[in-house]
Amino acid sequence: MGAEGLLRATQTAILSANYIAARLRDHYPVLYSGANGLVAHECILDVRGITAETGVTVDDIAKRLIDYGFHPPTVYFPLVVKGAMMIEPTETESKETIEAFVSAMKSIEREARESPELVREAPHLTRLDRLDEARAARKPRLRWSQEP
């Protein structure tokens, strides 16, 4: 990449994170932004208000994103804010992909308020339902086998 490529990649990631923060600010509070409202290379969305109103958690929103074709972002950082979602776009994300993500997040926020069970029971379009994450962490299956 060289110095110029690295600078450009950094600038693009920062621009993308701030674009997402600006587009979603009216739907999800943005945490840890500066006095000017800007974030660094990531934006952290606060889902606690939605959880208090609807019972839909940050994990539910992350699972619902799978139905929209997105890999869920980090939901366990920062650990000091339970119910935060860290969106960290890379320099390779296109404006179209970012717009699709923003649209999905807005739709999920609306779904949480209008049909919370739809979000709480996600994902709906995967081969498997919700996994038992505690069991998976404690007893991981590291090899494929045909038995359930």
Short mmCIF file of N, CA and C in Angstrom, two decimals:
data_model
loop_
_atom_site.label_atom_id
_atom_site.label_comp_id
_atom_site.label_asym_id
_atom_site.label_seq_id
_atom_site.Cartn_x
_atom_site.Cartn_y
_atom_site.Cartn_z
N MET A 1 0.82 -1.20 0.00
CA MET A 1 0.00 0.00 0.00
C MET A 1 0.86 1.26 0.00
N GLY A 2 1.95 1.19 0.68
CA GLY A 2 2.81 2.35 0.79
C GLY A 2 2.18 3.40 1.69
N ALA A 3 2.91 4.47 1.92
CA ALA A 3 2.44 5.53 2.82
C ALA A 3 1.17 6.18 2.29
N GLU A 4 1.12 6.45 0.99
CA GLU A 4 -0.08 7.08 0.42
C GLU A 4 -1.29 6.17 0.51
N GLY A 5 -1.10 4.90 0.23
CA GLY A 5 -2.21 3.95 0.29
C GLY A 5 -2.73 3.77 1.71
N LEU A 6 -1.81 3.73 2.66
CA LEU A 6 -2.21 3.59 4.05
C LEU A 6 -2.97 4.83 4.53
N LEU A 7 -2.50 5.99 4.14
CA LEU A 7 -3.18 7.24 4.49
C LEU A 7 -4.59 7.25 3.89
N ARG A 8 -4.69 6.88 2.63
CA ARG A 8 -6.00 6.86 1.95
C ARG A 8 -6.95 5.85 2.60
N ALA A 9 -6.45 4.68 2.95
CA ALA A 9 -7.28 3.66 3.60
C ALA A 9 -7.79 4.18 4.94
N THR A 10 -6.92 4.82 5.69
CA THR A 10 -7.32 5.37 6.99
C THR A 10 -8.37 6.46 6.82
N GLN A 11 -8.14 7.35 5.89
CA GLN A 11 -9.10 8.43 5.65
C GLN A 11 -10.46 7.88 5.23
N THR A 12 -10.46 6.86 4.39
CA THR A 12 -11.70 6.28 3.91
C THR A 12 -12.46 5.60 5.05
N ALA A 13 -11.76 4.86 5.91
CA ALA A 13 -12.41 4.19 7.04
C ALA A 13 -13.02 5.22 7.99
N ILE A 14 -12.30 6.30 8.26
CA ILE A 14 -12.81 7.36 9.14
C ILE A 14 -14.02 8.04 8.52
N LEU A 15 -13.94 8.33 7.24
CA LEU A 15 -15.06 8.96 6.55
C LEU A 15 -16.29 8.04 6.58
N SER A 16 -16.08 6.76 6.34
CA SER A 16 -17.20 5.81 6.34
C SER A 16 -17.84 5.69 7.72
N ALA A 17 -17.04 5.62 8.76
CA ALA A 17 -17.59 5.53 10.11
C ALA A 17 -18.41 6.77 10.46
N ASN A 18 -17.91 7.94 10.06
CA ASN A 18 -18.64 9.18 10.34
C ASN A 18 -19.91 9.28 9.51
N TYR A 19 -19.87 8.78 8.30
CA TYR A 19 -21.06 8.76 7.45
C TYR A 19 -22.15 7.89 8.08
N ILE A 20 -21.76 6.69 8.54
CA ILE A 20 -22.72 5.79 9.19
C ILE A 20 -23.28 6.44 10.44
N ALA A 21 -22.41 7.03 11.25
CA ALA A 21 -22.86 7.69 12.49
C ALA A 21 -23.86 8.80 12.17
N ALA A 22 -23.57 9.59 11.17
CA ALA A 22 -24.47 10.69 10.80
C ALA A 22 -25.82 10.18 10.29
N ARG A 23 -25.79 9.10 9.51
CA ARG A 23 -27.03 8.56 8.94
C ARG A 23 -27.90 7.83 9.96
N LEU A 24 -27.28 7.31 11.04
CA LEU A 24 -28.04 6.54 12.01
C LEU A 24 -28.29 7.28 13.33
N ARG A 25 -27.72 8.44 13.48
CA ARG A 25 -27.81 9.20 14.74
C ARG A 25 -29.26 9.42 15.20
N ASP A 26 -30.19 9.60 14.29
CA ASP A 26 -31.59 9.81 14.65
C ASP A 26 -32.31 8.52 15.04
N HIS A 27 -31.65 7.39 14.83
CA HIS A 27 -32.26 6.09 15.12
C HIS A 27 -31.61 5.39 16.30
N TYR A 28 -30.33 5.61 16.46
CA TYR A 28 -29.55 5.02 17.54
C TYR A 28 -28.59 6.09 18.06
N PRO A 29 -28.58 6.34 19.37
CA PRO A 29 -27.58 7.29 19.89
C PRO A 29 -26.17 6.81 19.56
N VAL A 30 -25.31 7.74 19.21
CA VAL A 30 -23.91 7.43 18.91
C VAL A 30 -23.08 7.78 20.14
N LEU A 31 -22.37 6.81 20.65
CA LEU A 31 -21.55 7.01 21.85
C LEU A 31 -20.12 7.39 21.48
N TYR A 32 -19.48 8.07 22.38
CA TYR A 32 -18.07 8.40 22.28
C TYR A 32 -17.70 9.23 21.06
N SER A 33 -18.60 10.10 20.65
CA SER A 33 -18.23 11.03 19.58
C SER A 33 -17.65 12.27 20.25
N GLY A 34 -16.87 13.01 19.49
CA GLY A 34 -16.25 14.21 20.03
C GLY A 34 -17.26 15.34 20.16
N ALA A 35 -16.80 16.45 20.67
CA ALA A 35 -17.66 17.63 20.83
C ALA A 35 -18.23 18.08 19.49
N ASN A 36 -17.51 17.79 18.42
CA ASN A 36 -17.96 18.15 17.08
C ASN A 36 -18.89 17.09 16.48
N GLY A 37 -19.18 16.02 17.25
CA GLY A 37 -20.06 14.96 16.77
C GLY A 37 -19.37 13.91 15.93
N LEU A 38 -18.07 14.06 15.72
CA LEU A 38 -17.34 13.12 14.87
C LEU A 38 -16.81 11.93 15.67
N VAL A 39 -16.68 10.81 15.00
CA VAL A 39 -16.11 9.61 15.59
C VAL A 39 -14.79 9.32 14.89
N ALA A 40 -14.08 8.33 15.37
CA ALA A 40 -12.82 7.96 14.73
C ALA A 40 -13.10 6.95 13.62
N HIS A 41 -12.44 5.82 13.62
CA HIS A 41 -12.60 4.82 12.56
C HIS A 41 -13.76 3.86 12.81
N GLU A 42 -14.49 4.09 13.91
CA GLU A 42 -15.63 3.25 14.26
C GLU A 42 -16.70 4.12 14.89
N CYS A 43 -17.93 3.68 14.78
CA CYS A 43 -18.98 4.36 15.53
C CYS A 43 -19.65 3.33 16.42
N ILE A 44 -19.98 3.76 17.61
CA ILE A 44 -20.58 2.86 18.59
C ILE A 44 -22.01 3.31 18.80
N LEU A 45 -22.95 2.43 18.45
CA LEU A 45 -24.36 2.72 18.56
C LEU A 45 -24.91 2.17 19.86
N ASP A 46 -25.77 2.94 20.50
CA ASP A 46 -26.36 2.58 21.78
C ASP A 46 -27.76 2.03 21.55
N VAL A 47 -27.99 0.79 21.94
CA VAL A 47 -29.26 0.11 21.72
C VAL A 47 -30.09 0.06 23.01
N ARG A 48 -29.57 0.56 24.11
CA ARG A 48 -30.24 0.43 25.41
C ARG A 48 -31.63 1.05 25.42
N GLY A 49 -31.85 2.14 24.72
CA GLY A 49 -33.18 2.75 24.68
C GLY A 49 -34.20 1.85 24.01
N ILE A 50 -33.80 1.24 22.91
CA ILE A 50 -34.68 0.30 22.21
C ILE A 50 -34.97 -0.90 23.10
N THR A 51 -33.95 -1.38 23.80
CA THR A 51 -34.14 -2.53 24.70
C THR A 51 -35.14 -2.18 25.81
N ALA A 52 -34.99 -0.99 26.37
CA ALA A 52 -35.90 -0.58 27.46
C ALA A 52 -37.34 -0.46 26.96
N GLU A 53 -37.52 0.01 25.74
CA GLU A 53 -38.86 0.21 25.18
C GLU A 53 -39.50 -1.07 24.65
N THR A 54 -38.69 -1.96 24.07
CA THR A 54 -39.26 -3.08 23.31
C THR A 54 -38.83 -4.45 23.79
N GLY A 55 -37.77 -4.53 24.58
CA GLY A 55 -37.21 -5.81 24.97
C GLY A 55 -36.25 -6.37 23.95
N VAL A 56 -36.09 -5.73 22.81
CA VAL A 56 -35.16 -6.16 21.77
C VAL A 56 -33.75 -5.76 22.19
N THR A 57 -32.85 -6.74 22.25
CA THR A 57 -31.49 -6.50 22.71
C THR A 57 -30.53 -6.28 21.55
N VAL A 58 -29.32 -5.89 21.90
CA VAL A 58 -28.29 -5.71 20.88
C VAL A 58 -28.00 -7.04 20.18
N ASP A 59 -28.06 -8.15 20.92
CA ASP A 59 -27.86 -9.46 20.30
C ASP A 59 -28.97 -9.76 19.29
N ASP A 60 -30.20 -9.38 19.62
CA ASP A 60 -31.32 -9.58 18.70
C ASP A 60 -31.10 -8.81 17.40
N ILE A 61 -30.66 -7.57 17.54
CA ILE A 61 -30.41 -6.73 16.35
C ILE A 61 -29.29 -7.34 15.52
N ALA A 62 -28.24 -7.81 16.19
CA ALA A 62 -27.13 -8.44 15.47
C ALA A 62 -27.61 -9.66 14.70
N LYS A 63 -28.46 -10.48 15.34
CA LYS A 63 -28.98 -11.68 14.66
C LYS A 63 -29.89 -11.29 13.49
N ARG A 64 -30.64 -10.23 13.64
CA ARG A 64 -31.53 -9.79 12.55
C ARG A 64 -30.72 -9.29 11.36
N LEU A 65 -29.58 -8.70 11.61
CA LEU A 65 -28.72 -8.25 10.50
C LEU A 65 -28.35 -9.40 9.57
N ILE A 66 -28.27 -10.61 10.11
CA ILE A 66 -27.95 -11.78 9.28
C ILE A 66 -29.02 -11.94 8.20
N ASP A 67 -30.30 -11.72 8.56
CA ASP A 67 -31.39 -11.83 7.57
C ASP A 67 -31.26 -10.80 6.46
N TYR A 68 -30.58 -9.71 6.74
CA TYR A 68 -30.37 -8.66 5.74
C TYR A 68 -29.07 -8.87 4.96
N GLY A 69 -28.38 -9.96 5.25
CA GLY A 69 -27.17 -10.28 4.50
C GLY A 69 -25.89 -9.69 5.07
N PHE A 70 -25.91 -9.24 6.32
CA PHE A 70 -24.72 -8.65 6.93
C PHE A 70 -24.21 -9.52 8.06
N HIS A 71 -22.90 -9.65 8.12
CA HIS A 71 -22.28 -10.31 9.27
C HIS A 71 -22.44 -9.37 10.45
N PRO A 72 -22.93 -9.86 11.58
CA PRO A 72 -23.15 -8.97 12.72
C PRO A 72 -21.87 -8.30 13.19
N PRO A 73 -21.96 -7.04 13.52
CA PRO A 73 -20.77 -6.34 14.05
C PRO A 73 -20.53 -6.72 15.51
N THR A 74 -19.47 -6.20 16.06
CA THR A 74 -19.09 -6.48 17.44
C THR A 74 -20.14 -5.91 18.39
N VAL A 75 -20.60 -6.74 19.31
CA VAL A 75 -21.59 -6.30 20.29
C VAL A 75 -21.08 -6.44 21.72
N TYR A 76 -19.87 -6.93 21.90
CA TYR A 76 -19.32 -7.10 23.24
C TYR A 76 -18.21 -6.10 23.54
N PHE A 77 -18.12 -5.06 22.76
CA PHE A 77 -17.12 -4.02 23.00
C PHE A 77 -17.78 -2.69 22.69
N PRO A 78 -17.62 -1.68 23.47
CA PRO A 78 -16.82 -1.69 24.69
C PRO A 78 -17.58 -2.38 25.81
N LEU A 79 -16.86 -3.09 26.64
CA LEU A 79 -17.47 -3.85 27.73
C LEU A 79 -18.13 -2.95 28.76
N VAL A 80 -17.73 -1.69 28.78
CA VAL A 80 -18.31 -0.77 29.77
C VAL A 80 -19.72 -0.34 29.40
N VAL A 81 -20.16 -0.61 28.19
CA VAL A 81 -21.50 -0.23 27.76
C VAL A 81 -22.22 -1.48 27.27
N LYS A 82 -23.01 -2.08 28.15
CA LYS A 82 -23.82 -3.24 27.74
C LYS A 82 -24.92 -2.71 26.82
N GLY A 83 -25.04 -3.31 25.67
CA GLY A 83 -26.05 -2.85 24.72
C GLY A 83 -25.49 -1.93 23.66
N ALA A 84 -24.19 -1.98 23.47
CA ALA A 84 -23.56 -1.16 22.43
C ALA A 84 -23.19 -2.04 21.24
N MET A 85 -23.21 -1.43 20.08
CA MET A 85 -22.85 -2.13 18.85
C MET A 85 -21.76 -1.31 18.16
N MET A 86 -20.61 -1.93 17.94
CA MET A 86 -19.50 -1.21 17.33
C MET A 86 -19.48 -1.47 15.82
N ILE A 87 -19.67 -0.41 15.06
CA ILE A 87 -19.66 -0.49 13.60
C ILE A 87 -18.30 0.02 13.15
N GLU A 88 -17.56 -0.83 12.48
CA GLU A 88 -16.19 -0.50 12.10
C GLU A 88 -15.99 -0.79 10.61
N PRO A 89 -16.45 0.13 9.75
CA PRO A 89 -16.31 -0.13 8.31
C PRO A 89 -14.85 -0.06 7.88
N THR A 90 -14.50 -0.93 6.97
CA THR A 90 -13.13 -0.89 6.45
C THR A 90 -13.09 0.00 5.22
N GLU A 91 -11.88 0.23 4.77
CA GLU A 91 -11.70 1.08 3.59
C GLU A 91 -12.22 0.42 2.32
N THR A 92 -12.55 -0.85 2.38
CA THR A 92 -13.01 -1.55 1.17
C THR A 92 -14.52 -1.51 0.98
N GLU A 93 -15.26 -0.98 1.97
CA GLU A 93 -16.72 -0.93 1.84
C GLU A 93 -17.14 0.14 0.84
N SER A 94 -17.99 -0.24 -0.08
CA SER A 94 -18.48 0.72 -1.07
C SER A 94 -19.59 1.57 -0.46
N LYS A 95 -19.87 2.69 -1.08
CA LYS A 95 -20.96 3.54 -0.60
C LYS A 95 -22.29 2.77 -0.70
N GLU A 96 -22.45 1.95 -1.71
CA GLU A 96 -23.67 1.15 -1.87
C GLU A 96 -23.84 0.17 -0.71
N THR A 97 -22.76 -0.48 -0.31
CA THR A 97 -22.82 -1.42 0.81
C THR A 97 -23.14 -0.69 2.10
N ILE A 98 -22.51 0.46 2.29
CA ILE A 98 -22.77 1.25 3.49
C ILE A 98 -24.23 1.71 3.52
N GLU A 99 -24.75 2.15 2.39
CA GLU A 99 -26.16 2.56 2.32
C GLU A 99 -27.09 1.39 2.62
N ALA A 100 -26.75 0.21 2.11
CA ALA A 100 -27.58 -0.97 2.38
C ALA A 100 -27.55 -1.31 3.87
N PHE A 101 -26.39 -1.17 4.50
CA PHE A 101 -26.28 -1.42 5.93
C PHE A 101 -27.11 -0.41 6.72
N VAL A 102 -26.99 0.85 6.37
CA VAL A 102 -27.77 1.90 7.04
C VAL A 102 -29.26 1.63 6.89
N SER A 103 -29.67 1.27 5.70
CA SER A 103 -31.08 0.96 5.45
C SER A 103 -31.53 -0.23 6.31
N ALA A 104 -30.70 -1.26 6.41
CA ALA A 104 -31.04 -2.42 7.23
C ALA A 104 -31.17 -2.03 8.70
N MET A 105 -30.26 -1.22 9.20
CA MET A 105 -30.32 -0.80 10.60
C MET A 105 -31.56 0.04 10.87
N LYS A 106 -31.94 0.89 9.94
CA LYS A 106 -33.16 1.68 10.11
C LYS A 106 -34.39 0.76 10.09
N SER A 107 -34.39 -0.21 9.20
CA SER A 107 -35.52 -1.14 9.14
C SER A 107 -35.63 -1.96 10.42
N ILE A 108 -34.50 -2.39 10.94
CA ILE A 108 -34.52 -3.18 12.17
C ILE A 108 -35.01 -2.34 13.34
N GLU A 109 -34.63 -1.09 13.39
CA GLU A 109 -35.12 -0.22 14.46
C GLU A 109 -36.64 -0.10 14.37
N ARG A 110 -37.17 0.06 13.17
CA ARG A 110 -38.62 0.15 12.97
C ARG A 110 -39.30 -1.18 13.34
N GLU A 111 -38.70 -2.29 12.92
CA GLU A 111 -39.24 -3.61 13.26
C GLU A 111 -39.27 -3.82 14.77
N ALA A 112 -38.22 -3.38 15.45
CA ALA A 112 -38.15 -3.55 16.91
C ALA A 112 -39.31 -2.85 17.59
N ARG A 113 -39.72 -1.73 17.06
CA ARG A 113 -40.82 -0.96 17.65
C ARG A 113 -42.19 -1.49 17.22
N GLU A 114 -42.30 -1.96 15.99
CA GLU A 114 -43.59 -2.40 15.46
C GLU A 114 -43.84 -3.89 15.64
N SER A 115 -42.82 -4.72 15.52
CA SER A 115 -42.94 -6.18 15.63
C SER A 115 -41.74 -6.74 16.37
N PRO A 116 -41.62 -6.45 17.64
CA PRO A 116 -40.40 -6.85 18.36
C PRO A 116 -40.11 -8.35 18.31
N GLU A 117 -41.15 -9.17 18.26
CA GLU A 117 -40.92 -10.61 18.21
C GLU A 117 -40.19 -11.03 16.94
N LEU A 118 -40.42 -10.32 15.85
CA LEU A 118 -39.71 -10.60 14.60
C LEU A 118 -38.20 -10.46 14.81
N VAL A 119 -37.80 -9.44 15.51
CA VAL A 119 -36.37 -9.21 15.75
C VAL A 119 -35.86 -10.16 16.82
N ARG A 120 -36.62 -10.37 17.87
CA ARG A 120 -36.17 -11.23 18.97
C ARG A 120 -35.99 -12.68 18.54
N GLU A 121 -36.69 -13.10 17.48
CA GLU A 121 -36.61 -14.49 17.02
C GLU A 121 -35.67 -14.68 15.83
N ALA A 122 -34.99 -13.64 15.41
CA ALA A 122 -34.09 -13.71 14.26
C ALA A 122 -32.86 -14.54 14.61
N PRO A 123 -32.20 -15.12 13.63
CA PRO A 123 -32.42 -14.98 12.20
C PRO A 123 -33.50 -15.94 11.69
N HIS A 124 -34.12 -15.54 10.60
CA HIS A 124 -35.19 -16.32 10.00
C HIS A 124 -34.78 -16.98 8.69
N LEU A 125 -33.73 -16.49 8.06
CA LEU A 125 -33.38 -16.95 6.72
C LEU A 125 -32.14 -17.85 6.69
N THR A 126 -31.73 -18.33 7.85
CA THR A 126 -30.57 -19.21 7.90
C THR A 126 -31.02 -20.65 8.04
N ARG A 127 -30.12 -21.55 7.75
CA ARG A 127 -30.45 -22.97 7.84
C ARG A 127 -30.72 -23.39 9.28
N LEU A 128 -30.03 -22.76 10.22
CA LEU A 128 -30.20 -23.06 11.64
C LEU A 128 -30.86 -21.89 12.33
N ASP A 129 -31.61 -22.19 13.38
CA ASP A 129 -32.17 -21.13 14.22
C ASP A 129 -31.06 -20.58 15.10
N ARG A 130 -31.46 -19.86 16.11
CA ARG A 130 -30.47 -19.33 17.05
C ARG A 130 -29.71 -20.46 17.71
N LEU A 131 -28.44 -20.26 17.82
CA LEU A 131 -27.59 -21.24 18.48
C LEU A 131 -27.56 -20.97 19.97
N ASP A 132 -27.28 -21.98 20.73
CA ASP A 132 -27.07 -21.83 22.17
C ASP A 132 -25.63 -21.36 22.33
N GLU A 133 -25.46 -20.05 22.42
CA GLU A 133 -24.11 -19.48 22.43
C GLU A 133 -23.33 -19.86 23.68
N ALA A 134 -23.99 -19.97 24.82
CA ALA A 134 -23.28 -20.35 26.05
C ALA A 134 -22.75 -21.77 25.90
N ARG A 135 -23.57 -22.67 25.38
CA ARG A 135 -23.13 -24.05 25.18
C ARG A 135 -22.01 -24.12 24.14
N ALA A 136 -22.14 -23.35 23.09
CA ALA A 136 -21.12 -23.35 22.05
C ALA A 136 -19.78 -22.86 22.58
N ALA A 137 -19.81 -21.90 23.49
CA ALA A 137 -18.57 -21.39 24.07
C ALA A 137 -17.96 -22.40 25.04
N ARG A 138 -18.83 -23.10 25.78
CA ARG A 138 -18.32 -24.04 26.79
C ARG A 138 -17.94 -25.40 26.20
N LYS A 139 -18.69 -25.82 25.19
CA LYS A 139 -18.45 -27.12 24.58
C LYS A 139 -18.41 -26.97 23.06
N PRO A 140 -17.37 -26.34 22.55
CA PRO A 140 -17.31 -26.12 21.10
C PRO A 140 -17.16 -27.43 20.33
N ARG A 141 -17.84 -27.51 19.22
CA ARG A 141 -17.68 -28.65 18.32
C ARG A 141 -16.72 -28.21 17.24
N LEU A 142 -15.52 -28.74 17.28
CA LEU A 142 -14.46 -28.27 16.41
C LEU A 142 -14.34 -29.06 15.12
N ARG A 143 -15.14 -30.12 15.01
CA ARG A 143 -15.17 -30.91 13.79
C ARG A 143 -16.59 -31.10 13.34
N TRP A 144 -16.76 -31.17 12.05
CA TRP A 144 -18.09 -31.44 11.53
C TRP A 144 -18.42 -32.90 11.76
N SER A 145 -19.67 -33.13 12.15
CA SER A 145 -20.17 -34.51 12.22
C SER A 145 -21.63 -34.48 11.82
N GLN A 146 -22.12 -35.60 11.39
CA GLN A 146 -23.49 -35.66 10.90
C GLN A 146 -24.50 -35.65 12.03
N GLU A 147 -24.10 -36.04 13.22
CA GLU A 147 -25.05 -36.07 14.33
C GLU A 147 -25.35 -34.64 14.79
N PRO A 148 -26.58 -34.38 15.26
CA PRO A 148 -26.97 -33.02 15.66
C PRO A 148 -26.27 -32.55 16.92
#
